Amino acid sequence: MAGQRQITKLPRDTGVAGWNAILNAAPSYPQASGTIHADWLVIGAGFAGLSAAKRLTELCQGDSIIVLEAGRIGEGPAGRNSGFMIDLPHELAADAYAGSADADRKQITLNRHAQDFARSVAEEYDMPDEAVASTGRVNGAVNARGQAHNDDYAGKLDLLGESYQRLDATDMKAMTGSDFYRSGLFTPGAVMLQPALYVRHLAAGLASRGGRPVQIFESSPAVAFEAKTGGWEVRTPDAIIHAGTIFMAVNGHAESFGFFKQRLMHVFTYASMTDALTADQQARLGGVASWGITPADPMGSTVRRHDGIGGNRIIIRNRWTYDPSMEVDADRIAAFRKDHDRAFRRRFPMLGDVGMTHSWGGRLCLSRNSVPAFGEVEPGLFSACCQNGLGTAKGTLAGIGAVELAVRANSPIVQDLQSYDLPQKLPHPLVASLGAKLVLGWREFKAGAEI
Ligand SMILES: Cc1cc2nc3c(=O)[nH]c(=O)nc-3n(C[C@H](O)[C@H](O)[C@H](O)COP(=O)(O)OP(=O)(O)OC[C@H]3O[C@@H](n4cnc5c(N)ncnc54)[C@H](O)[C@@H]3O)c2cc1C
């Protein structure tokens, strides 16, 4: 056996995750301490980790299940994304939105399975409606280039037999209150999450379930692990946990565990959220209370208006950076907040008195060949990492799939996740870094007006 292995880097989340900050005080979970025994240990409480824990409660009733989270539930990437849980293909590493029709159909079916999962846990754990809303989304176009993207996408939807609705500038204004968009493509299948609310409720539901609740530990990073006879020993700063099987649901941090080295691309994107709009500001804006727009060009700005516990707010996400260190500093957030502010002012000139109250960045993990880092990487150690684009859906599927693989259930999710090659090796770090920066810079430049 390999002896004890240190986990070389722990996650660091920079900037206040607005979606979480606008909620009521978060329930807290204890820090792991002492010696603990469990049948199953899930490391990471994002979409993948919490979905894995949920699937374990279904397939292994009565077993002891532990979830370890390095930070607080809802503060990591799972609580700081834009909340578009999209059924249709949209690979960030691909040049166009959709690939071959059969592969797309398979992916749509699986993504819809992830959405069904989210809807069913929302019902089971009595989540507020805003946590998981099946309202669809619009691909917004601001110029001829964006319209061409949407035309191309609509053609592929026709091929797939998927429904959509075209919106003109008047429809876009009726929805957003803004003159900014020239047209849009509404696709009804997207589920809109309040991401922090969703992961908080999912964790709370697991921790309070009847029978044998899942034990969740926060502020309890796994710092070392070692294979032992019949299972694994995982250390946190204050605990030693013995588990038969572990699930590594830490997305790009799989690399910090020593797996998929030089095969994962660590990318950040950034968002800001306005203060809650007053009644007067909402009246000036017009439009409807809640909507979500993805940019026709994938590198443009994602914009949401959301209505819920934290009031009525607008959230802007844009800018991409390649950061192999998996960390960004506060200066970066401050710089990109200016871009968010600019994007906001261009769209909503009537809201000159509205400012951004929360700005943040967050990690994503991509692979060069857009494949997951999935599978049994060592006996009894399963990886549910590297979600590429659409991590809300793909992370959910990876968590479910890892558990189904571990209990040897031959499911369509497992078949799909096992059908891919390994994430492709990256070139020398300097070349990879330079290449990624050039590609991101070029794509952002091309997205131009969509930002
Ligand atoms: C600003 C932004 C907007 C985005 N918008 C969207 C969107 O609209 N739609 C979409 O589908 N995706 C979006 N994403 C991507 C999405 O958030 C991620 O793909 C998704 O969170 C991945 O889920 P995951 O469970 O695999 O990983 P994560 O959510 O990153 O969860 C992994 C967890 O593991 C924990 N962890 C790491 N190391 C350790 C350790 N050693 N011990 C214990 N715990 C550890 C981390 O703290 C983290 O909580 C966005 C991301 C960002 C940053």
Short mmCIF file of C-alpha atoms and ligand atoms in Angstrom, two decimals:
data_model
loop_
_atom_site.label_atom_id
_atom_site.label_comp_id
_atom_site.label_asym_id
_atom_site.label_seq_id
_atom_site.Cartn_x
_atom_site.Cartn_y
_atom_site.Cartn_z
CA MET A 1 0.00 0.00 0.00
CA ALA A 2 1.17 3.49 -0.83
CA GLY A 3 1.34 4.91 2.74
CA GLN A 4 -0.10 8.19 3.82
CA ARG A 5 -0.60 10.77 1.08
CA GLN A 6 -0.93 14.46 1.83
CA ILE A 7 -3.54 16.56 0.07
CA THR A 8 -1.40 19.32 -1.33
CA LYS A 9 -3.87 22.18 -1.57
CA LEU A 10 -7.17 23.10 0.08
CA PRO A 11 -9.90 25.14 -1.61
CA ARG A 12 -9.96 28.88 -1.23
CA ASP A 13 -13.08 30.81 -2.25
CA THR A 14 -12.53 34.51 -2.88
CA GLY A 15 -15.21 37.18 -2.52
CA VAL A 16 -18.59 36.92 -0.81
CA ALA A 17 -20.88 34.41 -2.52
CA GLY A 18 -23.94 36.64 -2.97
CA TRP A 19 -26.48 33.84 -3.31
CA ASN A 20 -25.52 32.57 0.13
CA ALA A 21 -25.05 35.96 1.75
CA ILE A 22 -28.63 37.08 0.99
CA LEU A 23 -30.14 34.08 2.80
CA ASN A 24 -30.92 33.79 6.49
CA ALA A 25 -28.14 32.62 8.79
CA ALA A 26 -26.89 29.24 7.62
CA PRO A 27 -27.39 26.13 9.74
CA SER A 28 -23.97 25.03 10.90
CA TYR A 29 -22.58 21.54 11.01
CA PRO A 30 -19.89 20.40 13.44
CA GLN A 31 -16.20 20.06 12.69
CA ALA A 32 -15.03 16.47 12.51
CA SER A 33 -13.06 15.40 15.57
CA GLY A 34 -11.74 12.22 17.15
CA THR A 35 -11.84 8.79 15.57
CA ILE A 36 -14.86 8.10 13.36
CA HIS A 37 -15.94 4.96 11.50
CA ALA A 38 -18.29 4.97 8.51
CA ASP A 39 -19.29 2.71 5.66
CA TRP A 40 -19.08 5.53 3.11
CA LEU A 41 -17.20 8.81 3.12
CA VAL A 42 -17.95 11.58 0.64
CA ILE A 43 -15.34 14.34 0.37
CA GLY A 44 -16.75 17.65 -0.90
CA ALA A 45 -20.28 19.02 -0.41
CA GLY A 46 -21.01 20.48 -3.84
CA PHE A 47 -23.43 19.10 -6.42
CA ALA A 48 -21.42 15.92 -6.85
CA GLY A 49 -20.83 15.21 -3.16
CA LEU A 50 -24.35 15.93 -1.92
CA SER A 51 -25.94 14.04 -4.82
CA ALA A 52 -23.66 11.10 -4.05
CA ALA A 53 -24.72 11.17 -0.40
CA LYS A 54 -28.39 11.27 -1.42
CA ARG A 55 -27.98 8.32 -3.79
CA LEU A 56 -26.20 6.38 -1.03
CA THR A 57 -29.18 6.89 1.28
CA GLU A 58 -31.36 5.35 -1.43
CA LEU A 59 -29.15 2.41 -2.42
CA CYS A 60 -27.50 1.56 0.90
CA GLN A 61 -30.20 2.15 3.46
CA GLY A 62 -29.01 1.73 7.02
CA ASP A 63 -25.33 2.28 6.19
CA SER A 64 -23.35 5.07 7.85
CA ILE A 65 -22.55 7.96 5.50
CA ILE A 66 -20.28 10.92 6.20
CA VAL A 67 -19.81 14.09 4.13
CA LEU A 68 -16.71 16.22 4.72
CA GLU A 69 -16.67 19.81 3.49
CA ALA A 70 -13.52 21.93 3.68
CA GLY A 71 -15.48 25.19 4.00
CA ARG A 72 -19.13 26.02 4.71
CA ILE A 73 -22.05 24.50 2.77
CA GLY A 74 -23.22 26.98 0.11
CA GLU A 75 -20.03 29.02 0.09
CA GLY A 76 -18.07 26.90 -2.40
CA PRO A 77 -18.62 26.85 -6.18
CA ALA A 78 -21.90 24.96 -5.77
CA GLY A 79 -23.36 27.97 -3.96
CA ARG A 80 -21.65 30.64 -6.05
CA ASN A 81 -22.64 29.77 -9.61
CA SER A 82 -25.32 31.37 -11.76
CA GLY A 83 -27.79 28.55 -11.19
CA PHE A 84 -28.57 27.58 -14.79
CA MET A 85 -29.17 23.82 -14.69
CA ILE A 86 -29.44 23.36 -18.41
CA ASP A 87 -30.69 20.29 -20.22
CA LEU A 88 -29.25 21.15 -23.64
CA PRO A 89 -25.58 20.66 -24.56
CA HIS A 90 -23.32 23.63 -24.03
CA GLU A 91 -19.69 22.63 -23.77
CA LEU A 92 -17.44 25.52 -22.83
CA ALA A 93 -14.45 23.79 -24.36
CA ALA A 94 -16.26 23.31 -27.69
CA ASP A 95 -16.38 25.84 -30.49
CA ALA A 96 -20.10 25.56 -30.99
CA TYR A 97 -22.91 24.76 -28.62
CA ALA A 98 -23.96 21.39 -29.97
CA GLY A 99 -22.08 18.36 -31.29
CA SER A 100 -23.36 15.27 -33.06
CA ALA A 101 -27.09 14.62 -32.75
CA ASP A 102 -26.91 11.18 -31.08
CA ALA A 103 -24.39 12.30 -28.50
CA ASP A 104 -26.50 15.38 -27.85
CA ARG A 105 -29.68 13.36 -27.41
CA LYS A 106 -27.93 11.11 -24.90
CA GLN A 107 -26.59 14.13 -23.02
CA ILE A 108 -29.99 15.81 -22.95
CA THR A 109 -31.60 12.69 -21.49
CA LEU A 110 -28.94 12.52 -18.79
CA ASN A 111 -29.09 16.23 -17.99
CA ARG A 112 -32.85 15.89 -17.62
CA HIS A 113 -32.25 13.06 -15.20
CA ALA A 114 -30.15 15.48 -13.11
CA GLN A 115 -32.96 18.03 -13.28
CA ASP A 116 -35.49 15.40 -12.19
CA PHE A 117 -33.22 14.58 -9.29
CA ALA A 118 -33.11 18.27 -8.26
CA ARG A 119 -36.89 18.60 -8.58
CA SER A 120 -37.48 15.45 -6.59
CA VAL A 121 -35.16 16.42 -3.70
CA ALA A 122 -36.72 19.89 -3.72
CA GLU A 123 -40.07 18.25 -3.12
CA GLU A 124 -38.81 15.67 -0.65
CA TYR A 125 -36.98 18.28 1.44
CA ASP A 126 -39.68 20.90 1.10
CA MET A 127 -37.47 23.54 -0.53
CA PRO A 128 -38.88 27.02 -1.30
CA ASP A 129 -39.99 27.30 -4.95
CA GLU A 130 -37.11 29.62 -5.83
CA ALA A 131 -34.53 26.90 -4.99
CA VAL A 132 -35.45 24.84 -8.07
CA ALA A 133 -37.63 26.61 -10.65
CA SER A 134 -38.47 24.96 -13.98
CA THR A 135 -38.82 28.24 -15.85
CA GLY A 136 -36.53 27.86 -18.89
CA ARG A 137 -33.95 30.38 -20.03
CA VAL A 138 -33.26 32.70 -22.93
CA ASN A 139 -30.16 32.81 -25.09
CA GLY A 140 -29.89 36.56 -25.60
CA ALA A 141 -28.38 38.09 -28.75
CA VAL A 142 -27.14 41.67 -28.83
CA ASN A 143 -25.95 41.91 -32.44
CA ALA A 144 -25.89 40.11 -35.78
CA ARG A 145 -23.18 37.75 -34.58
CA GLY A 146 -25.27 36.71 -31.57
CA GLN A 147 -28.30 36.28 -33.81
CA ALA A 148 -26.27 34.05 -36.11
CA HIS A 149 -25.26 31.94 -33.09
CA ASN A 150 -28.92 31.60 -32.14
CA ASP A 151 -29.94 30.75 -35.71
CA ASP A 152 -27.33 28.03 -35.80
CA TYR A 153 -28.44 26.73 -32.40
CA ALA A 154 -32.12 26.78 -33.44
CA GLY A 155 -31.20 24.72 -36.51
CA LYS A 156 -29.60 22.11 -34.26
CA LEU A 157 -32.65 22.10 -31.97
CA ASP A 158 -34.80 21.44 -35.05
CA LEU A 159 -32.57 18.50 -35.87
CA LEU A 160 -32.98 17.17 -32.36
CA GLY A 161 -36.74 17.75 -32.32
CA GLU A 162 -36.41 20.09 -29.33
CA SER A 163 -38.83 22.96 -28.83
CA TYR A 164 -37.92 26.62 -28.55
CA GLN A 165 -39.44 30.01 -29.08
CA ARG A 166 -37.91 32.99 -30.84
CA LEU A 167 -38.15 36.34 -29.12
CA ASP A 168 -37.74 39.70 -30.86
CA ALA A 169 -36.43 42.95 -29.38
CA THR A 170 -39.91 43.88 -28.10
CA ASP A 171 -40.30 40.52 -26.33
CA MET A 172 -36.84 40.90 -24.81
CA LYS A 173 -37.72 44.35 -23.50
CA ALA A 174 -41.03 43.09 -22.12
CA MET A 175 -39.10 40.47 -20.18
CA THR A 176 -36.03 42.43 -19.05
CA GLY A 177 -37.13 46.06 -19.16
CA SER A 178 -33.98 46.70 -21.21
CA ASP A 179 -33.44 47.76 -24.85
CA PHE A 180 -30.11 45.98 -24.87
CA TYR A 181 -31.06 42.70 -26.53
CA ARG A 182 -31.90 42.49 -30.19
CA SER A 183 -33.47 39.04 -29.97
CA GLY A 184 -33.53 35.85 -27.97
CA LEU A 185 -34.08 32.12 -28.13
CA PHE A 186 -36.21 30.73 -25.31
CA THR A 187 -35.66 27.09 -24.44
CA PRO A 188 -38.17 25.81 -21.90
CA GLY A 189 -36.16 22.92 -20.41
CA ALA A 190 -33.67 24.84 -18.25
CA VAL A 191 -34.12 24.66 -14.50
CA MET A 192 -33.11 27.77 -12.58
CA LEU A 193 -31.59 27.19 -9.16
CA GLN A 194 -31.03 29.55 -6.28
CA PRO A 195 -27.81 27.60 -5.93
CA ALA A 196 -26.94 28.33 -2.30
CA LEU A 197 -30.51 27.71 -1.19
CA TYR A 198 -30.55 24.42 -3.07
CA VAL A 199 -27.31 23.03 -1.65
CA ARG A 200 -28.14 24.24 1.85
CA HIS A 201 -31.53 22.48 1.76
CA LEU A 202 -30.10 19.36 0.20
CA ALA A 203 -27.50 19.13 2.98
CA ALA A 204 -30.09 19.89 5.67
CA GLY A 205 -32.46 17.26 4.27
CA LEU A 206 -29.75 14.62 4.33
CA ALA A 207 -28.63 15.56 7.83
CA SER A 208 -32.14 15.42 9.28
CA ARG A 209 -33.57 12.45 7.42
CA GLY A 210 -35.37 9.74 9.33
CA GLY A 211 -33.65 6.39 9.79
CA ARG A 212 -29.93 6.99 9.65
CA PRO A 213 -29.12 10.66 8.91
CA VAL A 214 -26.06 11.58 6.91
CA GLN A 215 -23.36 13.06 9.15
CA ILE A 216 -22.12 16.30 7.66
CA PHE A 217 -18.96 18.02 8.84
CA GLU A 218 -18.07 21.56 7.81
CA SER A 219 -14.71 23.35 8.09
CA SER A 220 -13.28 19.83 7.99
CA PRO A 221 -10.95 19.51 5.03
CA ALA A 222 -9.51 16.13 4.20
CA VAL A 223 -5.77 16.75 4.55
CA ALA A 224 -4.34 13.24 4.12
CA PHE A 225 -5.50 9.78 3.12
CA GLU A 226 -4.16 6.26 3.19
CA ALA A 227 -5.33 2.89 1.92
CA LYS A 228 -5.84 0.41 4.76
CA THR A 229 -6.92 -3.20 4.75
CA GLY A 230 -10.63 -3.19 3.94
CA GLY A 231 -10.91 0.53 3.26
CA TRP A 232 -9.42 3.96 3.75
CA GLU A 233 -8.21 6.25 6.48
CA VAL A 234 -8.81 9.93 5.87
CA ARG A 235 -7.45 12.66 8.15
CA THR A 236 -8.82 16.11 8.79
CA PRO A 237 -7.00 18.54 11.11
CA ASP A 238 -8.84 17.06 14.15
CA ALA A 239 -10.19 13.69 13.08
CA ILE A 240 -9.22 10.30 11.73
CA ILE A 241 -11.99 8.74 9.69
CA HIS A 242 -12.05 5.08 8.73
CA ALA A 243 -14.34 4.31 5.81
CA GLY A 244 -14.89 1.32 3.57
CA THR A 245 -15.24 3.45 0.43
CA ILE A 246 -14.53 7.09 -0.34
CA PHE A 247 -15.91 9.41 -2.99
CA MET A 248 -13.69 12.25 -4.10
CA ALA A 249 -16.22 14.93 -5.10
CA VAL A 250 -13.89 17.92 -5.11
CA ASN A 251 -13.92 18.85 -8.82
CA GLY A 252 -10.51 20.34 -9.81
CA HIS A 253 -9.05 19.56 -6.41
CA ALA A 254 -8.77 15.93 -7.52
CA GLU A 255 -5.34 17.12 -8.57
CA SER A 256 -4.56 18.14 -4.96
CA PHE A 257 -5.26 14.51 -4.03
CA GLY A 258 -2.61 13.44 -6.55
CA PHE A 259 -5.00 12.27 -9.31
CA PHE A 260 -5.32 13.37 -12.95
CA LYS A 261 -2.14 15.43 -12.62
CA GLN A 262 -1.49 17.76 -15.55
CA ARG A 263 -4.82 16.73 -17.03
CA LEU A 264 -7.20 19.24 -15.44
CA MET A 265 -7.67 22.88 -16.44
CA HIS A 266 -8.53 25.18 -13.57
CA VAL A 267 -10.62 28.09 -14.73
CA PHE A 268 -12.34 30.87 -12.81
CA THR A 269 -15.36 32.94 -13.68
CA TYR A 270 -16.77 35.90 -11.77
CA ALA A 271 -20.09 37.40 -10.73
CA SER A 272 -21.64 40.36 -8.95
CA MET A 273 -25.10 40.85 -7.46
CA THR A 274 -26.97 44.10 -6.98
CA ASP A 275 -28.56 45.24 -3.79
CA ALA A 276 -32.26 44.34 -3.50
CA LEU A 277 -34.17 46.58 -5.89
CA THR A 278 -36.64 48.93 -4.24
CA ALA A 279 -40.26 49.13 -5.44
CA ASP A 280 -39.39 52.37 -7.22
CA GLN A 281 -36.38 50.83 -8.97
CA GLN A 282 -38.44 47.83 -10.03
CA ALA A 283 -41.11 50.13 -11.44
CA ARG A 284 -38.47 52.11 -13.37
CA LEU A 285 -36.98 48.90 -14.74
CA GLY A 286 -40.25 47.27 -15.78
CA GLY A 287 -40.11 43.75 -17.18
CA VAL A 288 -40.89 40.65 -15.16
CA ALA A 289 -39.62 39.80 -11.69
CA SER A 290 -37.52 36.80 -12.57
CA TRP A 291 -35.68 35.59 -15.68
CA GLY A 292 -32.36 34.17 -16.83
CA ILE A 293 -30.32 35.03 -19.93
CA THR A 294 -27.30 33.14 -21.13
CA PRO A 295 -25.26 34.89 -23.81
CA ALA A 296 -25.57 33.69 -27.39
CA ASP A 297 -21.76 33.70 -27.39
CA PRO A 298 -20.62 31.44 -24.53
CA MET A 299 -17.97 33.97 -23.49
CA GLY A 300 -20.47 36.82 -23.03
CA SER A 301 -22.36 37.86 -19.86
CA THR A 302 -24.88 35.68 -18.11
CA VAL A 303 -27.57 37.86 -16.55
CA ARG A 304 -30.30 36.89 -14.11
CA ARG A 305 -33.04 38.73 -12.32
CA HIS A 306 -34.08 36.76 -9.30
CA ASP A 307 -36.91 37.21 -6.86
CA GLY A 308 -36.87 35.47 -3.51
CA ILE A 309 -35.90 35.47 0.15
CA GLY A 310 -33.10 37.96 -0.52
CA GLY A 311 -35.33 40.38 -2.43
CA ASN A 312 -35.37 41.20 -6.14
CA ARG A 313 -31.83 41.41 -7.52
CA ILE A 314 -29.86 41.30 -10.74
CA ILE A 315 -26.81 39.09 -11.05
CA ILE A 316 -24.17 39.50 -13.76
CA ARG A 317 -21.52 36.89 -14.54
CA ASN A 318 -18.69 37.39 -16.98
CA ARG A 319 -14.92 37.13 -17.49
CA TRP A 320 -12.87 33.94 -17.50
CA THR A 321 -9.33 33.34 -16.27
CA TYR A 322 -7.05 30.33 -16.30
CA ASP A 323 -5.49 29.83 -12.87
CA PRO A 324 -3.61 26.56 -12.41
CA SER A 325 -2.97 27.61 -8.79
CA MET A 326 -6.75 27.21 -8.18
CA GLU A 327 -6.67 30.51 -6.30
CA VAL A 328 -7.44 34.11 -7.14
CA ASP A 329 -6.96 37.19 -4.96
CA ALA A 330 -9.28 39.98 -3.89
CA ASP A 331 -7.72 42.43 -6.37
CA ARG A 332 -8.95 40.27 -9.24
CA ILE A 333 -12.48 40.31 -7.85
CA ALA A 334 -12.32 44.09 -7.46
CA ALA A 335 -11.09 44.52 -11.05
CA PHE A 336 -13.81 42.29 -12.54
CA ARG A 337 -16.48 43.92 -10.41
CA LYS A 338 -15.86 46.97 -12.63
CA ASP A 339 -16.61 44.83 -15.70
CA HIS A 340 -19.82 43.61 -14.06
CA ASP A 341 -20.76 47.15 -13.26
CA ARG A 342 -20.10 48.22 -16.86
CA ALA A 343 -22.16 45.31 -18.22
CA PHE A 344 -24.96 46.24 -15.82
CA ARG A 345 -24.95 49.97 -16.79
CA ARG A 346 -25.03 49.13 -20.52
CA ARG A 347 -28.10 46.99 -20.02
CA PHE A 348 -29.92 48.95 -17.34
CA PRO A 349 -29.19 52.67 -17.75
CA MET A 350 -32.45 53.44 -15.93
CA LEU A 351 -30.96 51.94 -12.73
CA GLY A 352 -28.10 54.40 -12.27
CA ASP A 353 -28.70 54.43 -8.51
CA VAL A 354 -28.26 50.64 -8.14
CA GLY A 355 -24.89 49.30 -7.06
CA MET A 356 -23.32 45.86 -6.71
CA THR A 357 -23.28 44.66 -3.13
CA HIS A 358 -21.55 41.29 -3.55
CA SER A 359 -18.81 40.23 -5.97
CA TRP A 360 -17.07 36.90 -6.12
CA GLY A 361 -15.10 34.46 -8.20
CA GLY A 362 -15.33 30.69 -8.39
CA ARG A 363 -13.50 27.65 -9.70
CA LEU A 364 -14.53 25.39 -12.54
CA CYS A 365 -12.67 22.40 -13.84
CA LEU A 366 -12.39 21.59 -17.53
CA SER A 367 -10.47 19.01 -19.46
CA ARG A 368 -8.92 19.54 -22.85
CA ASN A 369 -11.09 16.85 -24.42
CA SER A 370 -14.19 17.89 -22.38
CA VAL A 371 -14.43 14.59 -20.51
CA PRO A 372 -15.00 13.96 -16.81
CA ALA A 373 -12.42 12.70 -14.30
CA PHE A 374 -14.62 9.83 -13.28
CA GLY A 375 -14.32 6.28 -12.05
CA GLU A 376 -12.74 3.99 -9.50
CA VAL A 377 -9.25 5.47 -9.43
CA GLU A 378 -8.00 3.03 -6.79
CA PRO A 379 -9.85 0.14 -5.17
CA GLY A 380 -12.61 1.69 -3.05
CA LEU A 381 -11.78 5.28 -4.08
CA PHE A 382 -14.17 6.80 -6.60
CA SER A 383 -13.75 10.08 -8.42
CA ALA A 384 -16.74 12.27 -9.41
CA CYS A 385 -14.73 15.25 -10.66
CA CYS A 386 -14.11 17.60 -13.60
CA GLN A 387 -17.60 18.66 -14.69
CA ASN A 388 -16.53 20.84 -17.63
CA GLY A 389 -19.42 23.23 -18.50
CA LEU A 390 -22.88 22.75 -16.95
CA GLY A 391 -21.50 21.58 -13.61
CA THR A 392 -24.83 21.86 -11.84
CA ALA A 393 -26.20 19.03 -13.99
CA LYS A 394 -22.94 17.19 -14.67
CA GLY A 395 -21.83 17.35 -11.03
CA THR A 396 -25.18 15.92 -9.96
CA LEU A 397 -24.81 13.09 -12.50
CA ALA A 398 -21.19 12.40 -11.51
CA GLY A 399 -22.15 12.06 -7.83
CA ILE A 400 -25.06 9.74 -8.60
CA GLY A 401 -22.96 7.79 -11.11
CA ALA A 402 -20.03 7.31 -8.74
CA VAL A 403 -22.33 5.73 -6.16
CA GLU A 404 -24.04 3.54 -8.75
CA LEU A 405 -20.63 2.40 -9.96
CA ALA A 406 -19.51 1.66 -6.39
CA VAL A 407 -22.56 -0.50 -5.68
CA ARG A 408 -22.17 -2.12 -9.12
CA ALA A 409 -25.49 -0.87 -10.46
CA ASN A 410 -25.29 -0.88 -14.25
CA SER A 411 -27.06 2.40 -14.95
CA PRO A 412 -27.16 4.61 -18.07
CA ILE A 413 -25.29 7.28 -16.07
CA VAL A 414 -22.46 4.88 -15.26
CA GLN A 415 -22.36 3.65 -18.85
CA ASP A 416 -22.08 7.20 -20.11
CA LEU A 417 -19.50 8.36 -17.59
CA GLN A 418 -17.38 5.30 -18.23
CA SER A 419 -17.50 5.69 -21.99
CA TYR A 420 -15.00 8.56 -22.13
CA ASP A 421 -11.24 8.59 -22.47
CA LEU A 422 -9.12 9.92 -19.65
CA PRO A 423 -8.81 13.70 -19.52
CA GLN A 424 -6.13 14.47 -22.07
CA LYS A 425 -2.67 15.37 -20.83
CA LEU A 426 -1.95 19.09 -20.95
CA PRO A 427 1.21 20.44 -22.53
CA HIS A 428 4.03 21.80 -20.37
CA PRO A 429 2.49 24.13 -17.72
CA LEU A 430 3.98 27.26 -19.29
CA VAL A 431 2.67 26.33 -22.72
CA ALA A 432 -0.74 25.31 -21.30
CA SER A 433 -1.00 28.57 -19.38
CA LEU A 434 -0.02 30.74 -22.32
CA GLY A 435 -2.28 28.77 -24.69
CA ALA A 436 -5.29 28.95 -22.34
CA LYS A 437 -4.81 32.67 -21.75
CA LEU A 438 -4.60 33.35 -25.47
CA VAL A 439 -7.69 31.27 -26.22
CA LEU A 440 -9.73 32.87 -23.42
CA GLY A 441 -8.55 36.35 -24.40
CA TRP A 442 -9.39 35.76 -28.06
CA ARG A 443 -12.80 34.30 -27.28
CA GLU A 444 -13.64 37.16 -24.92
CA PHE A 445 -12.53 39.63 -27.59
CA LYS A 446 -14.76 37.89 -30.15
CA ALA A 447 -17.70 37.90 -27.68
CA GLY A 448 -17.25 41.72 -27.56
CA ALA A 449 -20.68 43.29 -27.31
CA GLU A 450 -22.13 40.20 -25.59
CA ILE A 451 -20.04 41.04 -22.51
C1 LIG B 1 -19.53 32.34 -11.07
C2 LIG B 1 -19.87 30.94 -11.55
C3 LIG B 1 -20.99 30.74 -12.33
C4 LIG B 1 -21.32 29.45 -12.75
N1 LIG B 1 -22.51 29.27 -13.39
C5 LIG B 1 -22.93 28.02 -13.67
C6 LIG B 1 -24.23 27.82 -14.22
O1 LIG B 1 -25.03 28.76 -14.39
N2 LIG B 1 -24.59 26.53 -14.52
C7 LIG B 1 -23.75 25.48 -14.30
O2 LIG B 1 -24.15 24.35 -14.59
N3 LIG B 1 -22.54 25.64 -13.74
C8 LIG B 1 -22.11 26.88 -13.41
N4 LIG B 1 -20.89 27.06 -12.80
C9 LIG B 1 -20.05 25.88 -12.52
C10 LIG B 1 -20.53 25.08 -11.29
O3 LIG B 1 -20.62 25.89 -10.16
C11 LIG B 1 -19.53 23.96 -11.00
O4 LIG B 1 -19.27 23.25 -12.18
C12 LIG B 1 -20.09 23.02 -9.93
O5 LIG B 1 -20.14 23.69 -8.69
C13 LIG B 1 -19.24 21.77 -9.81
O6 LIG B 1 -19.83 20.94 -8.84
P1 LIG B 1 -18.95 19.93 -8.00
O7 LIG B 1 -19.79 19.37 -6.93
O8 LIG B 1 -18.24 19.00 -8.90
O9 LIG B 1 -17.78 20.82 -7.37
P2 LIG B 1 -17.85 22.00 -6.32
O10 LIG B 1 -19.15 22.66 -6.38
O11 LIG B 1 -16.61 22.78 -6.51
O12 LIG B 1 -17.79 21.22 -4.92
C14 LIG B 1 -16.60 20.63 -4.48
C15 LIG B 1 -16.50 20.86 -2.98
O13 LIG B 1 -15.36 20.15 -2.49
C16 LIG B 1 -14.81 20.88 -1.43
N5 LIG B 1 -13.43 20.42 -1.23
C17 LIG B 1 -12.36 20.59 -2.04
N6 LIG B 1 -11.25 20.03 -1.48
C18 LIG B 1 -11.66 19.48 -0.31
C19 LIG B 1 -11.00 18.76 0.72
N7 LIG B 1 -9.68 18.50 0.69
N8 LIG B 1 -11.73 18.33 1.79
C20 LIG B 1 -13.07 18.58 1.86
N9 LIG B 1 -13.74 19.28 0.92
C21 LIG B 1 -13.04 19.72 -0.15
C22 LIG B 1 -14.94 22.33 -1.89
O14 LIG B 1 -14.88 23.24 -0.81
C23 LIG B 1 -16.29 22.32 -2.60
O15 LIG B 1 -17.33 22.75 -1.75
C24 LIG B 1 -20.49 28.34 -12.41
C25 LIG B 1 -19.36 28.56 -11.64
C26 LIG B 1 -19.05 29.83 -11.21
C27 LIG B 1 -17.83 30.01 -10.35
#
